[in-house]
mmCIF file of the C-alpha atoms, coordinates in Angstrom:
data_MODEL
# 
_entry.id   MODEL 
# 
loop_
_atom_site.group_PDB 
_atom_site.id 
_atom_site.type_symbol 
_atom_site.label_atom_id 
_atom_site.label_alt_id 
_atom_site.label_comp_id 
_atom_site.label_asym_id 
_atom_site.label_entity_id 
_atom_site.label_seq_id 
_atom_site.pdbx_PDB_ins_code 
_atom_site.Cartn_x 
_atom_site.Cartn_y 
_atom_site.Cartn_z 
_atom_site.occupancy 
_atom_site.B_iso_or_equiv 
_atom_site.pdbx_formal_charge 
_atom_site.auth_seq_id 
_atom_site.auth_comp_id 
_atom_site.auth_asym_id 
_atom_site.auth_atom_id 
_atom_site.pdbx_PDB_model_num 
ATOM 1   C CA . GLN A 1 1   ? 8.147   0.685   -3.659  1.00 0.00 ? 1   GLN A CA 1 
ATOM 2   C CA . VAL A 1 2   ? 8.314   0.058   -7.400  1.00 0.00 ? 2   VAL A CA 1 
ATOM 3   C CA . ARG A 1 3   ? 9.167   2.622   -10.052 1.00 0.00 ? 3   ARG A CA 1 
ATOM 4   C CA . LEU A 1 4   ? 7.919   1.843   -13.546 1.00 0.00 ? 4   LEU A CA 1 
ATOM 5   C CA . VAL A 1 5   ? 9.137   3.394   -16.806 1.00 0.00 ? 5   VAL A CA 1 
ATOM 6   C CA . GLU A 1 6   ? 7.472   2.691   -20.156 1.00 0.00 ? 6   GLU A CA 1 
ATOM 7   C CA . SER A 1 7   ? 9.045   3.023   -23.576 1.00 0.00 ? 7   SER A CA 1 
ATOM 8   C CA . GLY A 1 8   ? 8.404   2.021   -27.150 1.00 0.00 ? 8   GLY A CA 1 
ATOM 9   C CA . GLY A 1 9   ? 5.440   4.190   -28.041 1.00 0.00 ? 9   GLY A CA 1 
ATOM 10  C CA . GLY A 1 10  ? 5.221   6.186   -31.237 1.00 0.00 ? 10  GLY A CA 1 
ATOM 11  C CA . LEU A 1 11  ? 3.373   6.824   -34.468 1.00 0.00 ? 11  LEU A CA 1 
ATOM 12  C CA . VAL A 1 12  ? 2.495   3.878   -36.680 1.00 0.00 ? 12  VAL A CA 1 
ATOM 13  C CA . GLN A 1 13  ? 0.166   3.279   -39.610 1.00 0.00 ? 13  GLN A CA 1 
ATOM 14  C CA . ALA A 1 14  ? -2.888  1.107   -39.274 1.00 0.00 ? 14  ALA A CA 1 
ATOM 15  C CA . GLY A 1 15  ? -1.919  -2.556  -39.589 1.00 0.00 ? 15  GLY A CA 1 
ATOM 16  C CA . GLY A 1 16  ? 1.516   -1.906  -38.175 1.00 0.00 ? 16  GLY A CA 1 
ATOM 17  C CA . SER A 1 17  ? 3.159   -3.098  -34.970 1.00 0.00 ? 17  SER A CA 1 
ATOM 18  C CA . LEU A 1 18  ? 4.767   -1.684  -31.868 1.00 0.00 ? 18  LEU A CA 1 
ATOM 19  C CA . ASN A 1 19  ? 6.414   -3.337  -28.881 1.00 0.00 ? 19  ASN A CA 1 
ATOM 20  C CA . LEU A 1 20  ? 6.060   -1.501  -25.593 1.00 0.00 ? 20  LEU A CA 1 
ATOM 21  C CA . SER A 1 21  ? 8.390   -2.110  -22.683 1.00 0.00 ? 21  SER A CA 1 
ATOM 22  C CA . CYS A 1 22  ? 7.975   -1.367  -19.009 1.00 0.00 ? 22  CYS A CA 1 
ATOM 23  C CA . THR A 1 23  ? 11.045  -1.601  -16.821 1.00 0.00 ? 23  THR A CA 1 
ATOM 24  C CA . ALA A 1 24  ? 10.777  -1.701  -13.054 1.00 0.00 ? 24  ALA A CA 1 
ATOM 25  C CA . SER A 1 25  ? 13.193  -0.680  -10.361 1.00 0.00 ? 25  SER A CA 1 
ATOM 26  C CA . GLY A 1 26  ? 13.663  -2.774  -7.259  1.00 0.00 ? 26  GLY A CA 1 
ATOM 27  C CA . ARG A 1 27  ? 14.557  -6.365  -6.592  1.00 0.00 ? 27  ARG A CA 1 
ATOM 28  C CA . THR A 1 28  ? 11.046  -7.721  -6.078  1.00 0.00 ? 28  THR A CA 1 
ATOM 29  C CA . PHE A 1 29  ? 9.725   -7.315  -9.613  1.00 0.00 ? 29  PHE A CA 1 
ATOM 30  C CA . SER A 1 30  ? 9.133   -11.045 -9.950  1.00 0.00 ? 30  SER A CA 1 
ATOM 31  C CA . SER A 1 31  ? 6.618   -10.935 -7.096  1.00 0.00 ? 31  SER A CA 1 
ATOM 32  C CA . TYR A 1 32  ? 4.292   -8.494  -8.861  1.00 0.00 ? 32  TYR A CA 1 
ATOM 33  C CA . ALA A 1 33  ? 1.497   -9.078  -11.290 1.00 0.00 ? 33  ALA A CA 1 
ATOM 34  C CA . MET A 1 34  ? 1.731   -6.537  -14.102 1.00 0.00 ? 34  MET A CA 1 
ATOM 35  C CA . GLY A 1 35  ? -0.977  -4.851  -16.095 1.00 0.00 ? 35  GLY A CA 1 
ATOM 36  C CA . TRP A 1 36  ? -1.207  -2.657  -19.160 1.00 0.00 ? 36  TRP A CA 1 
ATOM 37  C CA . PHE A 1 37  ? -3.888  -0.004  -19.389 1.00 0.00 ? 37  PHE A CA 1 
ATOM 38  C CA . ARG A 1 38  ? -4.643  2.722   -21.900 1.00 0.00 ? 38  ARG A CA 1 
ATOM 39  C CA . GLN A 1 39  ? -6.491  6.003   -21.919 1.00 0.00 ? 39  GLN A CA 1 
ATOM 40  C CA . ALA A 1 40  ? -7.577  7.929   -24.958 1.00 0.00 ? 40  ALA A CA 1 
ATOM 41  C CA . PRO A 1 41  ? -8.498  11.635  -24.808 1.00 0.00 ? 41  PRO A CA 1 
ATOM 42  C CA . GLY A 1 42  ? -11.941 12.105  -23.329 1.00 0.00 ? 42  GLY A CA 1 
ATOM 43  C CA . LYS A 1 43  ? -12.273 8.434   -22.443 1.00 0.00 ? 43  LYS A CA 1 
ATOM 44  C CA . GLU A 1 44  ? -11.902 6.436   -19.259 1.00 0.00 ? 44  GLU A CA 1 
ATOM 45  C CA . ARG A 1 45  ? -8.857  4.343   -18.497 1.00 0.00 ? 45  ARG A CA 1 
ATOM 46  C CA . GLU A 1 46  ? -9.231  0.929   -20.121 1.00 0.00 ? 46  GLU A CA 1 
ATOM 47  C CA . PHE A 1 47  ? -7.728  -2.441  -19.311 1.00 0.00 ? 47  PHE A CA 1 
ATOM 48  C CA . VAL A 1 48  ? -5.570  -3.923  -22.069 1.00 0.00 ? 48  VAL A CA 1 
ATOM 49  C CA . ALA A 1 49  ? -3.679  -6.946  -20.721 1.00 0.00 ? 49  ALA A CA 1 
ATOM 50  C CA . ALA A 1 50  ? -2.153  -8.418  -17.585 1.00 0.00 ? 50  ALA A CA 1 
ATOM 51  C CA . ILE A 1 51  ? 0.372   -11.077 -16.689 1.00 0.00 ? 51  ILE A CA 1 
ATOM 52  C CA . GLY A 1 52  ? 1.029   -12.967 -13.493 1.00 0.00 ? 52  GLY A CA 1 
ATOM 53  C CA . TRP A 1 53  ? 4.312   -12.982 -11.619 1.00 0.00 ? 53  TRP A CA 1 
ATOM 54  C CA . SER A 1 54  ? 5.521   -16.184 -13.268 1.00 0.00 ? 54  SER A CA 1 
ATOM 55  C CA . GLY A 1 55  ? 4.379   -15.250 -16.754 1.00 0.00 ? 55  GLY A CA 1 
ATOM 56  C CA . ILE A 1 56  ? 2.051   -18.231 -16.986 1.00 0.00 ? 56  ILE A CA 1 
ATOM 57  C CA . SER A 1 57  ? -1.229  -16.453 -16.313 1.00 0.00 ? 57  SER A CA 1 
ATOM 58  C CA . THR A 1 58  ? -2.344  -13.832 -18.793 1.00 0.00 ? 58  THR A CA 1 
ATOM 59  C CA . LEU A 1 59  ? -5.528  -11.873 -19.352 1.00 0.00 ? 59  LEU A CA 1 
ATOM 60  C CA . TYR A 1 60  ? -6.610  -9.727  -22.306 1.00 0.00 ? 60  TYR A CA 1 
ATOM 61  C CA . ALA A 1 61  ? -9.347  -7.297  -23.118 1.00 0.00 ? 61  ALA A CA 1 
ATOM 62  C CA . ASP A 1 62  ? -11.619 -8.588  -25.857 1.00 0.00 ? 62  ASP A CA 1 
ATOM 63  C CA . SER A 1 63  ? -10.714 -5.628  -28.030 1.00 0.00 ? 63  SER A CA 1 
ATOM 64  C CA . VAL A 1 64  ? -7.048  -6.682  -28.247 1.00 0.00 ? 64  VAL A CA 1 
ATOM 65  C CA . LYS A 1 65  ? -7.283  -10.453 -27.972 1.00 0.00 ? 65  LYS A CA 1 
ATOM 66  C CA . GLY A 1 66  ? -5.446  -12.112 -30.845 1.00 0.00 ? 66  GLY A CA 1 
ATOM 67  C CA . ARG A 1 67  ? -3.568  -8.912  -31.720 1.00 0.00 ? 67  ARG A CA 1 
ATOM 68  C CA . PHE A 1 68  ? -1.636  -8.054  -28.550 1.00 0.00 ? 68  PHE A CA 1 
ATOM 69  C CA . THR A 1 69  ? 0.657   -10.273 -26.516 1.00 0.00 ? 69  THR A CA 1 
ATOM 70  C CA . VAL A 1 70  ? 1.889   -9.562  -23.004 1.00 0.00 ? 70  VAL A CA 1 
ATOM 71  C CA . SER A 1 71  ? 5.086   -11.149 -21.726 1.00 0.00 ? 71  SER A CA 1 
ATOM 72  C CA . ARG A 1 72  ? 7.729   -10.563 -19.073 1.00 0.00 ? 72  ARG A CA 1 
ATOM 73  C CA . ASP A 1 73  ? 11.388  -11.183 -18.390 1.00 0.00 ? 73  ASP A CA 1 
ATOM 74  C CA . ASN A 1 74  ? 11.931  -11.220 -14.643 1.00 0.00 ? 74  ASN A CA 1 
ATOM 75  C CA . ALA A 1 75  ? 15.691  -11.318 -15.068 1.00 0.00 ? 75  ALA A CA 1 
ATOM 76  C CA . LYS A 1 76  ? 15.440  -7.926  -16.810 1.00 0.00 ? 76  LYS A CA 1 
ATOM 77  C CA . ASN A 1 77  ? 12.686  -6.512  -14.568 1.00 0.00 ? 77  ASN A CA 1 
ATOM 78  C CA . THR A 1 78  ? 10.700  -5.852  -17.737 1.00 0.00 ? 78  THR A CA 1 
ATOM 79  C CA . VAL A 1 79  ? 7.204   -6.517  -19.029 1.00 0.00 ? 79  VAL A CA 1 
ATOM 80  C CA . TYR A 1 80  ? 6.366   -6.200  -22.722 1.00 0.00 ? 80  TYR A CA 1 
ATOM 81  C CA . LEU A 1 81  ? 3.291   -5.553  -24.791 1.00 0.00 ? 81  LEU A CA 1 
ATOM 82  C CA . GLN A 1 82  ? 3.638   -6.646  -28.398 1.00 0.00 ? 82  GLN A CA 1 
ATOM 83  C CA . MET A 1 83  ? 0.941   -4.924  -30.423 1.00 0.00 ? 83  MET A CA 1 
ATOM 84  C CA . ASN A 1 84  ? 0.195   -6.178  -33.936 1.00 0.00 ? 84  ASN A CA 1 
ATOM 85  C CA . SER A 1 85  ? -2.473  -5.275  -36.486 1.00 0.00 ? 85  SER A CA 1 
ATOM 86  C CA . LEU A 1 86  ? -2.884  -1.891  -34.867 1.00 0.00 ? 86  LEU A CA 1 
ATOM 87  C CA . LYS A 1 87  ? -6.040  0.099   -35.492 1.00 0.00 ? 87  LYS A CA 1 
ATOM 88  C CA . PRO A 1 88  ? -6.734  3.831   -35.149 1.00 0.00 ? 88  PRO A CA 1 
ATOM 89  C CA . GLU A 1 89  ? -8.936  3.049   -32.141 1.00 0.00 ? 89  GLU A CA 1 
ATOM 90  C CA . ASP A 1 90  ? -5.835  1.718   -30.355 1.00 0.00 ? 90  ASP A CA 1 
ATOM 91  C CA . THR A 1 91  ? -4.545  5.297   -30.141 1.00 0.00 ? 91  THR A CA 1 
ATOM 92  C CA . ALA A 1 92  ? -4.034  6.168   -26.472 1.00 0.00 ? 92  ALA A CA 1 
ATOM 93  C CA . VAL A 1 93  ? -1.514  6.683   -23.710 1.00 0.00 ? 93  VAL A CA 1 
ATOM 94  C CA . TYR A 1 94  ? -0.427  3.242   -22.572 1.00 0.00 ? 94  TYR A CA 1 
ATOM 95  C CA . SER A 1 95  ? 0.627   2.732   -18.959 1.00 0.00 ? 95  SER A CA 1 
ATOM 96  C CA . CYS A 1 96  ? 1.941   -0.240  -17.081 1.00 0.00 ? 96  CYS A CA 1 
ATOM 97  C CA . ALA A 1 97  ? 1.024   -0.976  -13.490 1.00 0.00 ? 97  ALA A CA 1 
ATOM 98  C CA . ALA A 1 98  ? 2.066   -3.376  -10.751 1.00 0.00 ? 98  ALA A CA 1 
ATOM 99  C CA . ARG A 1 99  ? 0.229   -5.104  -7.945  1.00 0.00 ? 99  ARG A CA 1 
ATOM 100 C CA . THR A 1 100 ? 0.888   -7.881  -5.471  1.00 0.00 ? 100 THR A CA 1 
ATOM 101 C CA . GLY A 1 101 ? -1.253  -10.967 -5.767  1.00 0.00 ? 101 GLY A CA 1 
ATOM 102 C CA . ARG A 1 102 ? -3.151  -12.249 -8.770  1.00 0.00 ? 102 ARG A CA 1 
ATOM 103 C CA . ILE A 1 103 ? -3.702  -10.430 -12.020 1.00 0.00 ? 103 ILE A CA 1 
ATOM 104 C CA . ARG A 1 104 ? -6.707  -8.116  -12.210 1.00 0.00 ? 104 ARG A CA 1 
ATOM 105 C CA . SER A 1 105 ? -8.373  -6.187  -14.974 1.00 0.00 ? 105 SER A CA 1 
ATOM 106 C CA . THR A 1 106 ? -9.504  -3.206  -12.899 1.00 0.00 ? 106 THR A CA 1 
ATOM 107 C CA . TRP A 1 107 ? -7.103  -0.314  -12.566 1.00 0.00 ? 107 TRP A CA 1 
ATOM 108 C CA . VAL A 1 108 ? -8.022  0.470   -8.978  1.00 0.00 ? 108 VAL A CA 1 
ATOM 109 C CA . ASP A 1 109 ? -6.473  -2.840  -7.927  1.00 0.00 ? 109 ASP A CA 1 
ATOM 110 C CA . TYR A 1 110 ? -2.992  -1.745  -9.002  1.00 0.00 ? 110 TYR A CA 1 
ATOM 111 C CA . ASP A 1 111 ? -0.619  -0.014  -6.634  1.00 0.00 ? 111 ASP A CA 1 
ATOM 112 C CA . TYR A 1 112 ? 2.192   1.362   -8.791  1.00 0.00 ? 112 TYR A CA 1 
ATOM 113 C CA . TRP A 1 113 ? 2.022   3.126   -12.145 1.00 0.00 ? 113 TRP A CA 1 
ATOM 114 C CA . GLY A 1 114 ? 4.343   4.337   -14.832 1.00 0.00 ? 114 GLY A CA 1 
ATOM 115 C CA . GLN A 1 115 ? 4.049   7.718   -16.513 1.00 0.00 ? 115 GLN A CA 1 
ATOM 116 C CA . GLY A 1 116 ? 2.737   6.283   -19.772 1.00 0.00 ? 116 GLY A CA 1 
ATOM 117 C CA . THR A 1 117 ? 3.826   6.260   -23.390 1.00 0.00 ? 117 THR A CA 1 
ATOM 118 C CA . GLN A 1 118 ? 1.839   7.642   -26.320 1.00 0.00 ? 118 GLN A CA 1 
ATOM 119 C CA . VAL A 1 119 ? 0.737   5.302   -29.094 1.00 0.00 ? 119 VAL A CA 1 
ATOM 120 C CA . THR A 1 120 ? -0.782  6.900   -32.177 1.00 0.00 ? 120 THR A CA 1 
ATOM 121 C CA . VAL A 1 121 ? -2.166  4.827   -35.029 1.00 0.00 ? 121 VAL A CA 1 
ATOM 122 C CA . SER A 1 122 ? -2.905  6.682   -38.262 1.00 0.00 ? 122 SER A CA 1 
ATOM 123 C CA . SER A 1 123 ? -5.504  5.501   -40.743 1.00 0.00 ? 123 SER A CA 1 
# 
């Protein structure tokens, strides 16, 4: 069982930056691949980024490639999402998720989810 808690969301102007964190409980965090997903009102959940257990493998949605960076610190049981050059269309609730095995970009492949943190980008 893994409990995930996100933080770092907020209101930012277009072009600004935010750094989201997701901290996991449990001693097996380093064995999980981690993903970030987002969901805007009236829209389906969307893949953002994922990182493998070692931090070497990463995957990004085309819409955030070059602007967002996913990283992890297994000693701190934490995964990060650094978001730069934010756009109004990035506004959503951002959630982290964990799964065993390789990274995936589909949300149904993840077993554990955080409650989400709101990111709002004003124009």
